[in-house]
Tab-separated table of C-alpha atoms in Angstrom:
chain	number	residue	atom	x	y	z
H	1	GLU	CA	116.457	16.947	-51.392
H	2	ALA	CA	115.356	20.213	-50.161
H	3	GLY	CA	111.854	21.149	-50.855
H	4	VAL	CA	110.485	24.281	-52.244
H	5	ALA	CA	110.916	27.098	-49.688
H	6	GLN	CA	108.489	30.227	-49.358
H	7	SER	CA	108.591	32.880	-46.907
H	8	PRO	CA	106.998	34.385	-45.152
H	9	ARG	CA	104.519	31.846	-43.860
H	10	TYR	CA	101.985	34.200	-42.688
H	11	LYS	CA	101.386	38.047	-43.573
H	12	ILE	CA	98.936	40.380	-42.184
H	13	ILE	CA	98.843	43.962	-44.017
H	14	GLU	CA	96.174	46.776	-44.543
H	15	LYS	CA	94.434	47.479	-48.076
H	16	ARG	CA	96.578	49.484	-50.075
H	17	GLN	CA	100.015	48.461	-48.646
H	18	SER	CA	102.534	46.579	-50.532
H	19	VAL	CA	103.681	42.939	-49.930
H	20	ALA	CA	106.329	40.639	-51.358
H	21	PHE	CA	106.497	36.987	-51.280
H	22	TRP	CA	109.771	34.707	-51.776
H	23	CYS	CA	110.027	31.321	-53.418
H	24	ASN	CA	113.149	29.270	-53.617
H	25	PRO	CA	112.333	26.344	-55.950
H	26	ILE	CA	114.009	22.804	-55.956
H	27	SER	CA	117.585	22.953	-57.220
H	28	GLY	CA	117.673	22.255	-61.074
H	29	HIS	CA	113.948	22.944	-61.612
H	30	ALA	CA	113.495	25.024	-64.557
H	31	THR	CA	109.848	25.589	-64.435
H	32	LEU	CA	108.386	27.682	-61.555
H	33	TYR	CA	104.654	28.480	-60.777
H	34	TRP	CA	102.843	30.984	-58.571
H	35	TYR	CA	99.315	30.107	-57.565
H	36	GLN	CA	96.584	32.075	-55.812
H	37	GLN	CA	94.232	29.710	-53.703
H	38	ILE	CA	91.192	31.735	-52.017
H	39	LEU	CA	89.611	29.666	-49.061
H	40	GLY	CA	87.351	26.931	-50.445
H	41	GLN	CA	88.571	27.147	-53.882
H	42	GLY	CA	91.450	25.383	-56.016
H	43	PRO	CA	94.622	26.893	-56.967
H	44	LYS	CA	94.591	29.363	-59.755
H	45	LEU	CA	97.630	30.022	-61.669
H	46	LEU	CA	98.892	33.418	-61.615
H	47	ILE	CA	102.363	33.184	-63.549
H	48	GLN	CA	104.610	30.444	-64.861
H	49	PHE	CA	108.356	30.862	-65.451
H	50	GLN	CA	110.618	28.736	-67.656
H	51	ASN	CA	113.984	29.630	-66.275
H	52	ASN	CA	113.880	33.431	-66.116
H	53	GLY	CA	111.202	33.623	-68.935
H	54	VAL	CA	107.463	34.092	-68.438
H	55	VAL	CA	105.548	31.357	-70.072
H	56	ASP	CA	101.865	32.437	-68.977
H	57	ASP	CA	100.756	35.347	-66.977
H	58	SER	CA	97.318	35.584	-68.323
H	59	GLN	CA	95.669	35.348	-64.955
H	60	LEU	CA	97.951	37.764	-63.117
H	61	PRO	CA	96.471	41.135	-62.395
H	62	LYS	CA	99.051	43.071	-63.967
H	63	ASP	CA	97.996	46.483	-62.518
H	64	ARG	CA	98.758	45.436	-59.088
H	65	PHE	CA	100.613	42.067	-59.320
H	66	SER	CA	104.225	41.582	-60.427
H	67	ALA	CA	106.733	38.613	-60.436
H	68	GLU	CA	110.120	38.168	-61.299
H	69	ARG	CA	112.866	35.459	-61.650
H	70	LEU	CA	115.786	37.274	-62.584
H	71	LYS	CA	118.580	34.594	-62.498
H	72	GLY	CA	116.244	31.560	-63.294
H	73	VAL	CA	116.397	30.272	-59.596
H	74	ASP	CA	114.382	32.071	-56.896
H	75	SER	CA	111.431	34.179	-57.486
H	76	THR	CA	109.226	37.092	-55.876
H	77	LEU	CA	105.776	37.821	-56.126
H	78	LYS	CA	104.884	41.332	-55.335
H	79	ILE	CA	101.187	43.045	-54.531
H	80	GLN	CA	100.886	46.767	-54.692
H	81	PRO	CA	98.627	48.011	-53.620
H	82	ALA	CA	96.781	45.066	-51.869
H	83	LYS	CA	93.084	44.881	-51.993
H	84	LEU	CA	90.709	42.873	-49.372
H	85	GLU	CA	90.169	40.484	-52.183
H	86	ASP	CA	93.838	39.468	-52.480
H	87	SER	CA	93.422	37.530	-49.035
H	88	ALA	CA	94.512	34.021	-49.875
H	89	VAL	CA	97.233	31.495	-49.802
H	90	TYR	CA	99.782	32.029	-52.407
H	91	LEU	CA	101.587	28.749	-53.317
H	92	CYS	CA	104.712	28.550	-55.179
H	93	ALA	CA	105.507	25.266	-57.116
H	94	SER	CA	108.495	24.050	-59.178
H	95	SER	CA	109.173	21.082	-61.574
H	96	HIS	CA	111.984	19.735	-63.802
H	97	ASN	CA	110.137	21.425	-66.861
H	98	ALA	CA	106.805	22.193	-68.228
H	99	ARG	CA	106.058	18.837	-69.151
H	100	GLY	CA	107.113	17.351	-65.963
H	101	THR	CA	104.883	14.598	-64.496
H	102	GLU	CA	104.738	16.214	-60.937
H	103	ALA	CA	105.013	19.545	-59.546
H	104	PHE	CA	106.381	20.115	-56.031
H	105	PHE	CA	104.738	22.803	-54.018
H	106	GLY	CA	106.004	25.052	-50.928
H	107	GLN	CA	103.879	25.254	-47.899
H	108	GLY	CA	102.550	28.775	-49.067
H	109	THR	CA	102.069	32.250	-47.810
H	110	ARG	CA	98.814	33.081	-45.967
H	111	LEU	CA	98.065	36.737	-46.710
H	112	THR	CA	95.417	38.457	-44.908
H	113	VAL	CA	94.385	41.854	-45.966
H	114	VAL	CA	92.359	44.005	-43.531
M	1	ALA	CA	83.330	26.704	-68.995
M	2	GLN	CA	84.999	24.718	-66.340
M	3	LYS	CA	87.912	22.695	-67.373
M	4	ILE	CA	88.091	20.539	-64.423
M	5	THR	CA	84.942	19.600	-62.494
M	6	GLN	CA	84.855	17.977	-59.098
M	7	THR	CA	81.105	17.257	-58.401
M	8	GLN	CA	81.452	16.243	-55.004
M	9	PRO	CA	82.204	19.088	-52.454
M	10	GLY	CA	82.470	16.427	-49.538
M	11	MET	CA	82.648	12.712	-48.976
M	12	PHE	CA	82.864	10.367	-46.049
M	13	VAL	CA	84.166	6.907	-46.079
M	14	GLN	CA	84.713	4.580	-43.330
M	15	GLU	CA	88.148	3.468	-42.325
M	16	LYS	CA	89.680	0.535	-44.290
M	17	GLU	CA	87.034	0.925	-47.049
M	18	ALA	CA	87.603	2.148	-50.588
M	19	VAL	CA	86.505	5.598	-51.878
M	20	THR	CA	86.293	7.176	-55.511
M	21	LEU	CA	86.528	10.714	-56.101
M	22	ASP	CA	85.312	12.233	-59.232
M	23	CYS	CA	86.782	14.246	-61.864
M	24	THR	CA	85.736	15.387	-65.338
M	25	TYR	CA	87.694	17.577	-67.580
M	26	ASP	CA	87.173	19.545	-70.658
M	27	THR	CA	89.867	19.731	-73.384
M	28	SER	CA	90.120	19.665	-77.331
M	29	ASP	CA	93.939	18.711	-77.121
M	30	GLN	CA	94.842	15.221	-77.760
M	31	SER	CA	98.091	15.638	-75.579
M	32	TYR	CA	97.360	16.346	-71.955
M	33	GLY	CA	98.093	15.326	-68.407
M	34	LEU	CA	95.984	14.626	-65.393
M	35	PHE	CA	96.912	14.950	-61.865
M	36	TRP	CA	95.685	14.321	-58.422
M	37	TYR	CA	96.971	16.271	-55.300
M	38	LYS	CA	96.267	15.879	-51.500
M	39	GLN	CA	95.921	19.058	-49.376
M	40	PRO	CA	95.728	18.203	-45.527
M	41	SER	CA	94.603	21.087	-43.201
M	42	SER	CA	98.467	21.921	-42.907
M	43	GLY	CA	98.096	23.551	-46.454
M	44	GLU	CA	100.830	21.843	-48.324
M	45	MET	CA	99.892	20.288	-51.722
M	46	ILE	CA	100.963	16.839	-52.017
M	47	PHE	CA	101.159	15.039	-55.305
M	48	LEU	CA	99.688	11.606	-55.493
M	49	ILE	CA	99.249	10.502	-58.954
M	50	TYR	CA	99.817	11.364	-62.757
M	51	GLN	CA	98.095	9.962	-65.827
M	52	GLY	CA	99.035	10.864	-69.541
M	53	SER	CA	96.479	11.007	-72.001
M	54	TYR	CA	98.336	8.579	-74.259
M	55	ASP	CA	98.873	6.098	-71.312
M	56	GLU	CA	96.990	2.907	-72.067
M	57	GLN	CA	97.009	1.802	-68.397
M	58	ASN	CA	95.394	3.384	-65.527
M	59	ALA	CA	98.158	4.783	-63.323
M	60	THR	CA	98.295	3.176	-59.812
M	61	GLU	CA	100.728	4.557	-56.806
M	62	GLY	CA	100.285	2.388	-53.617
M	63	ARG	CA	96.789	2.762	-52.347
M	64	TYR	CA	95.971	5.328	-55.035
M	65	SER	CA	94.809	4.486	-58.500
M	66	LEU	CA	93.271	6.492	-61.466
M	67	ASN	CA	90.451	5.417	-63.238
M	68	PHE	CA	90.960	6.976	-66.476
M	69	GLN	CA	88.184	6.990	-69.250
M	70	LYS	CA	89.097	8.875	-72.145
M	71	ALA	CA	85.989	8.863	-74.113
M	72	ARG	CA	83.945	10.233	-71.011
M	73	LYS	CA	86.693	12.471	-70.089
M	74	SER	CA	86.803	11.387	-66.693
M	75	ALA	CA	89.642	10.641	-64.296
M	76	ASN	CA	88.359	9.452	-60.922
M	77	LEU	CA	90.853	8.872	-58.226
M	78	VAL	CA	90.204	5.546	-56.173
M	79	ILE	CA	91.787	5.077	-52.877
M	80	SER	CA	91.886	1.730	-51.511
M	81	ALA	CA	91.869	0.840	-47.846
M	82	SER	CA	91.220	4.424	-46.453
M	83	GLN	CA	93.083	5.668	-43.411
M	84	LEU	CA	92.331	8.346	-40.907
M	85	GLY	CA	95.192	10.091	-42.345
M	86	ASP	CA	93.576	10.509	-45.799
M	87	SER	CA	91.243	12.937	-44.343
M	88	ALA	CA	92.040	16.102	-46.524
M	89	MET	CA	91.053	18.079	-49.395
M	90	TYR	CA	91.915	16.418	-52.883
M	91	PHE	CA	92.392	18.244	-56.114
M	92	CYS	CA	92.184	17.099	-59.710
M	93	ALA	CA	94.309	19.094	-62.046
M	94	MET	CA	94.898	18.966	-65.999
M	95	ARG	CA	97.872	20.346	-67.758
M	96	GLU	CA	97.497	21.079	-71.420
M	97	ARG	CA	100.169	22.840	-73.527
M	98	GLY	CA	102.350	23.275	-70.473
M	99	LYS	CA	99.342	25.257	-68.434
M	100	SER	CA	97.611	23.832	-65.512
M	101	THR	CA	94.120	24.011	-64.143
M	102	PHE	CA	93.018	22.714	-60.876
M	103	GLY	CA	89.227	21.829	-59.963
M	104	ASP	CA	87.797	23.206	-56.741
M	105	GLY	CA	88.492	20.115	-54.687
M	106	THR	CA	86.471	17.359	-52.731
M	107	THR	CA	86.871	17.126	-48.785
M	108	LEU	CA	87.326	13.670	-47.757
M	109	THR	CA	86.502	12.688	-44.320
M	110	VAL	CA	87.522	9.118	-43.171
M	111	LYS	CA	85.557	7.879	-40.284
M	112	PRO	CA	86.800	5.494	-37.448
């Protein structure tokens, strides 16, 4: 079974530029999560999708962050414009459903904003 | 208020010994789930173990067990017979109403 795929693995951009991350969840997984993990902290949920609908985006800075999962499969997370404090690892995870007993994580995208 | 508290920023254990990583949580819901994940230096998050709030028995997965004390709202991870490969960051997480919250983690170092 293929795992959660994320790209790119690393990205360096200047502040005020835009960036996009891509995630392909495990086949058949209805629930998809985007997390932000700042160095030394635990992952913080940015947005959760159930199929192509948003379940929770309460911690997504909507003035600069956006995410979509148009066909209920893969997803993109965009930041525009980026700030220095956006430097973090962005983790995508998926599970069978929101009540699943485990979520599978991708390897993450390490973003550095300079 | 913190929903998940991991009070040990770092822990050391001798190879082959057991170690307990602490986790306390805060919720007013009756139905919730508790998870532990391992994050090696390579960065991927690896699921270790799950405990449902209604599960009467403590969850076990190989060398991992979860010491679930519902009244105290604690969900400590016990790793038996530590191995060098267990050196990593360990995160406790709680899911309530479909939403997950992670603690800030404990760094475990296994000494040879």
